[in-house]
CSV table of C-alpha atoms and ligand atoms in Angstrom, one decimal:
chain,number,residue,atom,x,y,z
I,1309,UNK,CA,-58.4,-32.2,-70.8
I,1310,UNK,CA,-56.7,-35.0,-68.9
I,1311,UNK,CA,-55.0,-34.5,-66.0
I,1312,UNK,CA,-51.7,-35.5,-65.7
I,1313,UNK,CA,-50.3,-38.6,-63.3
I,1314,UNK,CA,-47.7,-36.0,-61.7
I,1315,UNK,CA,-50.8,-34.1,-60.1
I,1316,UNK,CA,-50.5,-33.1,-56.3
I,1317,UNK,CA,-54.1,-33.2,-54.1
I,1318,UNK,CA,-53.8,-29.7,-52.5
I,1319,UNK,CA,-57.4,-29.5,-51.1
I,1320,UNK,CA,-60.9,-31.8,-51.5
I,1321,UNK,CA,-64.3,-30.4,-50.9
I,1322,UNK,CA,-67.5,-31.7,-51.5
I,1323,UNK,CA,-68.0,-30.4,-54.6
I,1324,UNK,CA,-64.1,-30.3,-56.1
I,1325,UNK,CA,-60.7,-30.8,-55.8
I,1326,UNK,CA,-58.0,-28.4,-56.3
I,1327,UNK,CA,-54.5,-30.2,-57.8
I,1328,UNK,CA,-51.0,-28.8,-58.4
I,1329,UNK,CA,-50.1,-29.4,-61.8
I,1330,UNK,CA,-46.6,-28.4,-61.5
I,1331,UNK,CA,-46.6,-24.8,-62.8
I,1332,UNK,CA,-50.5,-24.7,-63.2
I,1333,UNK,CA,-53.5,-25.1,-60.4
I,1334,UNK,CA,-56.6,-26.7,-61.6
I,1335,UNK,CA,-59.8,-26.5,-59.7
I,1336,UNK,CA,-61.9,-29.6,-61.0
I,1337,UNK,CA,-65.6,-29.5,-59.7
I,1338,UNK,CA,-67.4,-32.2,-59.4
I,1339,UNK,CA,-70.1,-33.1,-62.8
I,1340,UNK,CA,-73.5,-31.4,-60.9
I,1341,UNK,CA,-72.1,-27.6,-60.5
I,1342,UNK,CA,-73.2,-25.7,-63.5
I,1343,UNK,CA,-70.6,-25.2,-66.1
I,1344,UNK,CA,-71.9,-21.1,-66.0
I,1345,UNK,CA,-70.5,-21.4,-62.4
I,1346,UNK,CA,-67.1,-22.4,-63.6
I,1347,UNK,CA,-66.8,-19.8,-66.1
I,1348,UNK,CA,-68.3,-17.0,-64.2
I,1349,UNK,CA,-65.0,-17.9,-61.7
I,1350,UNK,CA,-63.2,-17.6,-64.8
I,1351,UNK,CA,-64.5,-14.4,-65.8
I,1352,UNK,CA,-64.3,-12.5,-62.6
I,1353,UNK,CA,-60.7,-13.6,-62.6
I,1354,UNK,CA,-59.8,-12.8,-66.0
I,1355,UNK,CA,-61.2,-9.2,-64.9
I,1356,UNK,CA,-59.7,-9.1,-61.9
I,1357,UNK,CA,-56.2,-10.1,-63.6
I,1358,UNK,CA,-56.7,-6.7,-66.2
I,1359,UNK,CA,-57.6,-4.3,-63.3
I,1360,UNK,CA,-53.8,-5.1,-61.9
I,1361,UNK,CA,-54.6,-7.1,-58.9
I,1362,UNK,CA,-52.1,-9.5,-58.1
I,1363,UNK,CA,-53.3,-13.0,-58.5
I,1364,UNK,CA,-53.2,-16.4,-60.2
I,1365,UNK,CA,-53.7,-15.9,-64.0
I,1366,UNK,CA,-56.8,-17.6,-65.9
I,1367,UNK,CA,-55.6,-20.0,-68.2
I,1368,UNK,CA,-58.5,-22.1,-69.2
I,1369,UNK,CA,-61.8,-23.7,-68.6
I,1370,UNK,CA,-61.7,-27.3,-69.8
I,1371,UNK,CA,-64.1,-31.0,-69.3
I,1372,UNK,CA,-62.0,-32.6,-67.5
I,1373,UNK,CA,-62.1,-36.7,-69.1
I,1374,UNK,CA,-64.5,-38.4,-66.7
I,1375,UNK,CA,-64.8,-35.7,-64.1
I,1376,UNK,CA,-66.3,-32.4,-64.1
I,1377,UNK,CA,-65.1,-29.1,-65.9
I,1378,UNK,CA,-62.1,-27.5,-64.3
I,1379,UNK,CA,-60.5,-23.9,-63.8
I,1380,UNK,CA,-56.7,-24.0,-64.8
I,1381,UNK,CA,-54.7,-20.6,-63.4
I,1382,UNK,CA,-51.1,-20.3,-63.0
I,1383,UNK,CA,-49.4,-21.5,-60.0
I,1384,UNK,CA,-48.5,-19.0,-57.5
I,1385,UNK,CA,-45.2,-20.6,-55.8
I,1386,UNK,CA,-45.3,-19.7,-52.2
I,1387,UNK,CA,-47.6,-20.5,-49.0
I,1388,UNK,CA,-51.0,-19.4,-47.8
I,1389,UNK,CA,-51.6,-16.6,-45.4
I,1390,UNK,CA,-53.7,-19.5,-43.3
I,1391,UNK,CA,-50.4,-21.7,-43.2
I,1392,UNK,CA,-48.5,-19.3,-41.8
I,1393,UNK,CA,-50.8,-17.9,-39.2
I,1394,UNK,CA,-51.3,-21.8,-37.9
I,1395,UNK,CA,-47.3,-22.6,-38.0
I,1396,UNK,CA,-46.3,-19.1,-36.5
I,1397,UNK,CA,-49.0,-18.2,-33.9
I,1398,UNK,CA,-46.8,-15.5,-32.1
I,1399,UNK,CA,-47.0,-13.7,-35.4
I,1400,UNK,CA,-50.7,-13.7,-35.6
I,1401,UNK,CA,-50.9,-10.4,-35.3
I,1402,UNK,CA,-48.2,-9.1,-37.6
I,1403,UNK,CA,-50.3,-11.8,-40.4
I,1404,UNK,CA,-53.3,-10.0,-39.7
I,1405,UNK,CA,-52.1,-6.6,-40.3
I,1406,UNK,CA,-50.2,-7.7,-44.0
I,1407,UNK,CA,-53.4,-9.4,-44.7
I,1408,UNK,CA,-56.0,-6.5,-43.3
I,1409,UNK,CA,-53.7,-4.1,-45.7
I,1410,UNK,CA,-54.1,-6.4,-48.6
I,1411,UNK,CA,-57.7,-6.1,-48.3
I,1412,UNK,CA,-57.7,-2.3,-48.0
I,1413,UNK,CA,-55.7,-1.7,-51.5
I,1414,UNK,CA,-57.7,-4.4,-52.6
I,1415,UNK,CA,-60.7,-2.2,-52.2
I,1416,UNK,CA,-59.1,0.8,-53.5
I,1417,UNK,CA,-59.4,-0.8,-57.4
I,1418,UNK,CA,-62.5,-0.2,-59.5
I,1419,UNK,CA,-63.7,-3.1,-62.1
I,1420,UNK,CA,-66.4,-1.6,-63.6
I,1421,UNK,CA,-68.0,-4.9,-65.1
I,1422,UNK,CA,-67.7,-6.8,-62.3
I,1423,UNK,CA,-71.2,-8.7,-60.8
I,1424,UNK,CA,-72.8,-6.1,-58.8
I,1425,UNK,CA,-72.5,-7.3,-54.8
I,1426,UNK,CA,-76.4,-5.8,-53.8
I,1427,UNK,CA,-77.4,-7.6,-56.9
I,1428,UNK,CA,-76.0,-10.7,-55.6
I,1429,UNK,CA,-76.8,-10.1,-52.0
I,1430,UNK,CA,-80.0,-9.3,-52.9
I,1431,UNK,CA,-80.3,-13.0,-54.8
I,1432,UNK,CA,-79.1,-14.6,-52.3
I,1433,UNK,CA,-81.3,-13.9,-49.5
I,1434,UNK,CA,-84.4,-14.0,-51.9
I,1435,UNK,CA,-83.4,-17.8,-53.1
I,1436,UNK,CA,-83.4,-18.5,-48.5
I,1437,UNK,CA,-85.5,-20.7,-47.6
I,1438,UNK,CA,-84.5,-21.4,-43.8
I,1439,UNK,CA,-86.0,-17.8,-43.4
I,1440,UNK,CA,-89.8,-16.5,-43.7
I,1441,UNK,CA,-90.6,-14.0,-46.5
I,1442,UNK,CA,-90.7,-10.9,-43.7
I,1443,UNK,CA,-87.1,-11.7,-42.5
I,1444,UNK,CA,-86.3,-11.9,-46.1
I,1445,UNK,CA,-88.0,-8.2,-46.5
I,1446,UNK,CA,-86.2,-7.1,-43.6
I,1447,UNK,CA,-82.7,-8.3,-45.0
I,1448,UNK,CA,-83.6,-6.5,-48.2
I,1449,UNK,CA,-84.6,-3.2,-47.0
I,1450,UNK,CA,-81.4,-3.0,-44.9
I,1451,UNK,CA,-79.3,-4.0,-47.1
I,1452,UNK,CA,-81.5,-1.5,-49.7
I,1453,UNK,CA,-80.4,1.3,-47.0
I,1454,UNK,CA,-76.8,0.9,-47.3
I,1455,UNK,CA,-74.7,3.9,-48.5
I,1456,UNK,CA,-73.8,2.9,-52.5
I,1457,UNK,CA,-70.3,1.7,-53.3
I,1458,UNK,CA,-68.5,0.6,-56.5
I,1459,UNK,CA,-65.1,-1.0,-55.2
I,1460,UNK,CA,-63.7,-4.3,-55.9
I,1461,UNK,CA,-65.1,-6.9,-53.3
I,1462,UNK,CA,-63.5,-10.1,-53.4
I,1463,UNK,CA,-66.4,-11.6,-51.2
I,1464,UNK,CA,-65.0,-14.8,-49.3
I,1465,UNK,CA,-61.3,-12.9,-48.5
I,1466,UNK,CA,-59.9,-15.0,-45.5
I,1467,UNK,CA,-56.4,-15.5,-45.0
I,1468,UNK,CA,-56.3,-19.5,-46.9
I,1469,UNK,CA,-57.3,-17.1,-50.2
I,1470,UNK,CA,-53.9,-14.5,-49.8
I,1471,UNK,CA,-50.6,-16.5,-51.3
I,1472,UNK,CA,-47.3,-15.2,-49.3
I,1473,UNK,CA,-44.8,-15.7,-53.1
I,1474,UNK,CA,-41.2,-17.1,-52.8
I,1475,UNK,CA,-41.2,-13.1,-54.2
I,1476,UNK,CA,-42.5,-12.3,-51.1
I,1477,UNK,CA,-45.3,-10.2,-52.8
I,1478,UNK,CA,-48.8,-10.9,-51.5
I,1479,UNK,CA,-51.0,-12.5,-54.0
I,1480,UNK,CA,-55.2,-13.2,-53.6
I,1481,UNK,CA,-56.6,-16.5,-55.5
I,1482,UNK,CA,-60.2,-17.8,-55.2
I,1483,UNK,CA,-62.3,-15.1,-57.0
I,1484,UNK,CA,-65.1,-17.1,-57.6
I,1485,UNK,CA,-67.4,-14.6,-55.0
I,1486,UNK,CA,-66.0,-11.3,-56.1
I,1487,UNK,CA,-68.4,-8.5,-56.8
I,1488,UNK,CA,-68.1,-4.5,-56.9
I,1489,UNK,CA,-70.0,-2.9,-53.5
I,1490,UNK,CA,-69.4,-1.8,-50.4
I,1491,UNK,CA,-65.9,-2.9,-48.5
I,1492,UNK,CA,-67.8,-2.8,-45.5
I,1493,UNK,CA,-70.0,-5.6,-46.5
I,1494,UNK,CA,-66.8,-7.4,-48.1
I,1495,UNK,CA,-65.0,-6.8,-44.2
I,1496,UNK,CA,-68.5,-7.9,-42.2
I,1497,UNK,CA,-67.9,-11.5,-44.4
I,1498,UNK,CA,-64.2,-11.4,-43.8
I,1499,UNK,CA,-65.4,-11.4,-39.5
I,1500,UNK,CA,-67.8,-13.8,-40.2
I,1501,UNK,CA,-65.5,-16.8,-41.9
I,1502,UNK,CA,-62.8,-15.7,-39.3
I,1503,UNK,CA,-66.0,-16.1,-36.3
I,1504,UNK,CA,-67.1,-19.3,-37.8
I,1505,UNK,CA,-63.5,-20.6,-36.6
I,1506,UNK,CA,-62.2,-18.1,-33.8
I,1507,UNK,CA,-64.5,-15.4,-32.0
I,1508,UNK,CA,-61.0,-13.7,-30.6
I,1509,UNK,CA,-59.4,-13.7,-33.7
I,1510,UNK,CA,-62.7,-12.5,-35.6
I,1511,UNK,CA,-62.7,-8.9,-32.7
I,1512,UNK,CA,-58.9,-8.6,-33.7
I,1513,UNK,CA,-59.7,-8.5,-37.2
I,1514,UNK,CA,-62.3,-6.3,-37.0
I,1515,UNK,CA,-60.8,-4.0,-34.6
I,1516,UNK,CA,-57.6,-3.9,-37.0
I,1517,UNK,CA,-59.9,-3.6,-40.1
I,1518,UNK,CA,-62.1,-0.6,-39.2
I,1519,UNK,CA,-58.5,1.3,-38.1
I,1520,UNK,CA,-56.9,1.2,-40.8
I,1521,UNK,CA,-59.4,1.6,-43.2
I,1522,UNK,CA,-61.1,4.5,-41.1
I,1523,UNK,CA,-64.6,2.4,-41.1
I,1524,UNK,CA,-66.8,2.5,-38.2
I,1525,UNK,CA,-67.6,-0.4,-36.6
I,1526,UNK,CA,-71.0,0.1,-36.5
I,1527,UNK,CA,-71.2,0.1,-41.1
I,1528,UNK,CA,-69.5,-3.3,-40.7
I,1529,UNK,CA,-71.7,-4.5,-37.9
I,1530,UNK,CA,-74.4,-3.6,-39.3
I,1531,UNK,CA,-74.1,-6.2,-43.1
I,1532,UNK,CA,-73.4,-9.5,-40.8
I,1533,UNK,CA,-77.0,-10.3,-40.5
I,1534,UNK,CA,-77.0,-9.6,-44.9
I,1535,UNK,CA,-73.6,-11.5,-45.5
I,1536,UNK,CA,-74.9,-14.1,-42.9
I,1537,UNK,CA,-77.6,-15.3,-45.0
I,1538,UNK,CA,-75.6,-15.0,-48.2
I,1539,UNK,CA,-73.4,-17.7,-46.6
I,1540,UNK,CA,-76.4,-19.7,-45.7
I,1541,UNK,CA,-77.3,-19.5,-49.1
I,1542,UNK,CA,-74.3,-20.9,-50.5
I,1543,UNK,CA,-75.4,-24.7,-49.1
I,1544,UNK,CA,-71.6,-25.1,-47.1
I,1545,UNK,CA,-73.9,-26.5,-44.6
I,1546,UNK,CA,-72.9,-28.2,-41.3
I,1547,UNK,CA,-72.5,-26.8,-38.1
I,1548,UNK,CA,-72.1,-23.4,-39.5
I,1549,UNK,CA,-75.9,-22.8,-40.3
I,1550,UNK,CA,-77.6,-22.4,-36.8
I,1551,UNK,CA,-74.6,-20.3,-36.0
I,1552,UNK,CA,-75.5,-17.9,-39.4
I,1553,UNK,CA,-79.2,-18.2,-38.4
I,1554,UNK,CA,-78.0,-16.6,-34.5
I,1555,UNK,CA,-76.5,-14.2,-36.8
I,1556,UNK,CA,-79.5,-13.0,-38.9
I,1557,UNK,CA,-81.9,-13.0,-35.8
I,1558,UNK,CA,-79.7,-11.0,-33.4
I,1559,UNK,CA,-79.2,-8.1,-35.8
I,1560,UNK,CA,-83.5,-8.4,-37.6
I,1561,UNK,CA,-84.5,-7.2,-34.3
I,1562,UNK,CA,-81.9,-4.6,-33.1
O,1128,LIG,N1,-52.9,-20.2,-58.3
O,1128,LIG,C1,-52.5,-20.8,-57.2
O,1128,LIG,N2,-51.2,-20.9,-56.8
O,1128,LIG,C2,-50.9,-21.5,-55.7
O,1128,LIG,N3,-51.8,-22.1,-54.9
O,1128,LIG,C3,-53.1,-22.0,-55.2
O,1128,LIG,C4,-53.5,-21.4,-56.3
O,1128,LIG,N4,-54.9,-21.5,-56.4
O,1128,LIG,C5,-55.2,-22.2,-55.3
O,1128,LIG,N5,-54.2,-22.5,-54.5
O,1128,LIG,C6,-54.2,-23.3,-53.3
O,1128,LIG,O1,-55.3,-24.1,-53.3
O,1128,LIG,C7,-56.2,-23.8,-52.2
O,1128,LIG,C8,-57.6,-23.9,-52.6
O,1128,LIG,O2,-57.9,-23.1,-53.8
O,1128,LIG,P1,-59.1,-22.1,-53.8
O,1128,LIG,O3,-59.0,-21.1,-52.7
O,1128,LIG,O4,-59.2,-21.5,-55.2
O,1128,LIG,O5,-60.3,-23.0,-53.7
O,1128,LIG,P2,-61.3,-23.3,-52.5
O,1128,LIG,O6,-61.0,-22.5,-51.3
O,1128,LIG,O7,-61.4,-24.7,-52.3
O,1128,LIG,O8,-62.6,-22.8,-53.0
O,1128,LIG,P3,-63.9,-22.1,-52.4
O,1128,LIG,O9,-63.4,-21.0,-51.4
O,1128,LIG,O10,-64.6,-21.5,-53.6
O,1128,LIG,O11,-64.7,-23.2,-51.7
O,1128,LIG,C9,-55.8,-22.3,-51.8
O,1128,LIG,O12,-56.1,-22.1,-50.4
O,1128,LIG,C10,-54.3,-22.4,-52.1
O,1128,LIG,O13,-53.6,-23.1,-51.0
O,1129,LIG,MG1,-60.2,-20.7,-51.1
């Protein structure tokens, strides 16, 4: 594909750029991610789309003429979740709860063919290697002696990934981490990304989160040292990683 002229730079990463392309988004990565990466993001969506979650539609994966291969999904006219927390801060709260109750009936869905989140937890810390092989053992028994669950996990839910429509329906892009597992494990990344940015609003979230969806604290608590080194495993790098290394060590020894 080419892309057209007209194309609008909504956000740059390492490792792609996302463009408006009027009524389409494409997500263009750059030419070293695997094209199986691209396609597996297309995939989850596609199955996310049928099990009635509302979201961007998959449209297509295409080489994009001298660049990498891109995801193409139908715009969602509106603005992010993250936008409207950082223009309205006195609202904060009344964000949180909209977006904490989008998570909740997001977990409520089944997707039976989704990627399997122990699977891919389980992966991740194995392919660590910032951590020795009996930290990796301990990740994987506890994360082994977590109660089984089969509900849709979107995996990097924060609130830059939840659309607000001109409909004024909410709407959840980036499914490129989604798996089916535990909701508490899904919630324990959710603190993390929001603790990586804002301890206070990180408590508020979790507070909100194990309220409403009747969670103990404790369940969630106890995946941030697992989810912690599945986010180390996924390279962001930066700052972030002796912070997610604080997080695995304080909870291996608890
Ligand atoms: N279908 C869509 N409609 C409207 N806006 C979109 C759509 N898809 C993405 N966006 C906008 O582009 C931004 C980045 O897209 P996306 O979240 O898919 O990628 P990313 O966050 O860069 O990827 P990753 O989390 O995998 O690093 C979103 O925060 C949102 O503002
Ligand atoms: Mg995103």
């Amino acid at each position: 594909m080419i892309l057209p002229d007209s194309k609008v730079e909504i956000v740059r990463h390492s490792n792609k750029v996302v463009y408006d392309l009027g009524d389409k988004i494409a997500k263009v990565f750059s030419e070293d991610k695997p094209v199986s990466d691209v396609f597996n993001e297309a995939l989850n969506l596609a199955r996310i789309n049928e099990c009635g979650i509302r979201s961007p539609k998959a449209i297509e994966v295409a080489k994009v003429e001298d660049a990498g291969w891109a995801l193409v999904t139908t715009k969602v006219p509106g603005v992010t979740l993250a936008e409207k927390m950082a223009a309205e801060p006195g609202r904060f709260y009344e964000y949180l709860e909209q977006f904490v109750n989008l998570q909740i009936e997001v977990h409520s869905y089944r997707c039976p063919l989704l990627p399997r989140q122990t699977d891919k937890y389980s992966r991740m810390i194995n392919s660590l290697d910032q951590i020795n092989a009996s930290t990796r053992y301990d990740l994987l028994q506890r994360l082994d002696g977590m109660k089984m669950r089969r509900r849709v996990c979107h995996g990097d839910f924060n609130p830059s990934n939840v659309i607000v429509g001109d409909d004024e329906q909410l709407y959840v892009c980036d499914w490129a981490h989604a798996t089916q597992g535990a909701p508490a494990a899904d919630a324990a990344m959710t603190y993390l990304l929001f603790a990586l940015q804002d301890k206070q609003q990180a408590d508020a979230y979790l507070e909100l989160y194990c309220e409403h969806a009747d969670e103990a604290v404790q369940v969630v608590r106890g995946y941030l040292p697992i989810v912690a080194a599945s986010e180390l495993a996924r390279k962001r790098g930066g700052k972030n990683d002796e912070f997610l290394m604080s997080w695995i060590d304080v909870f291996d020894y608890q």
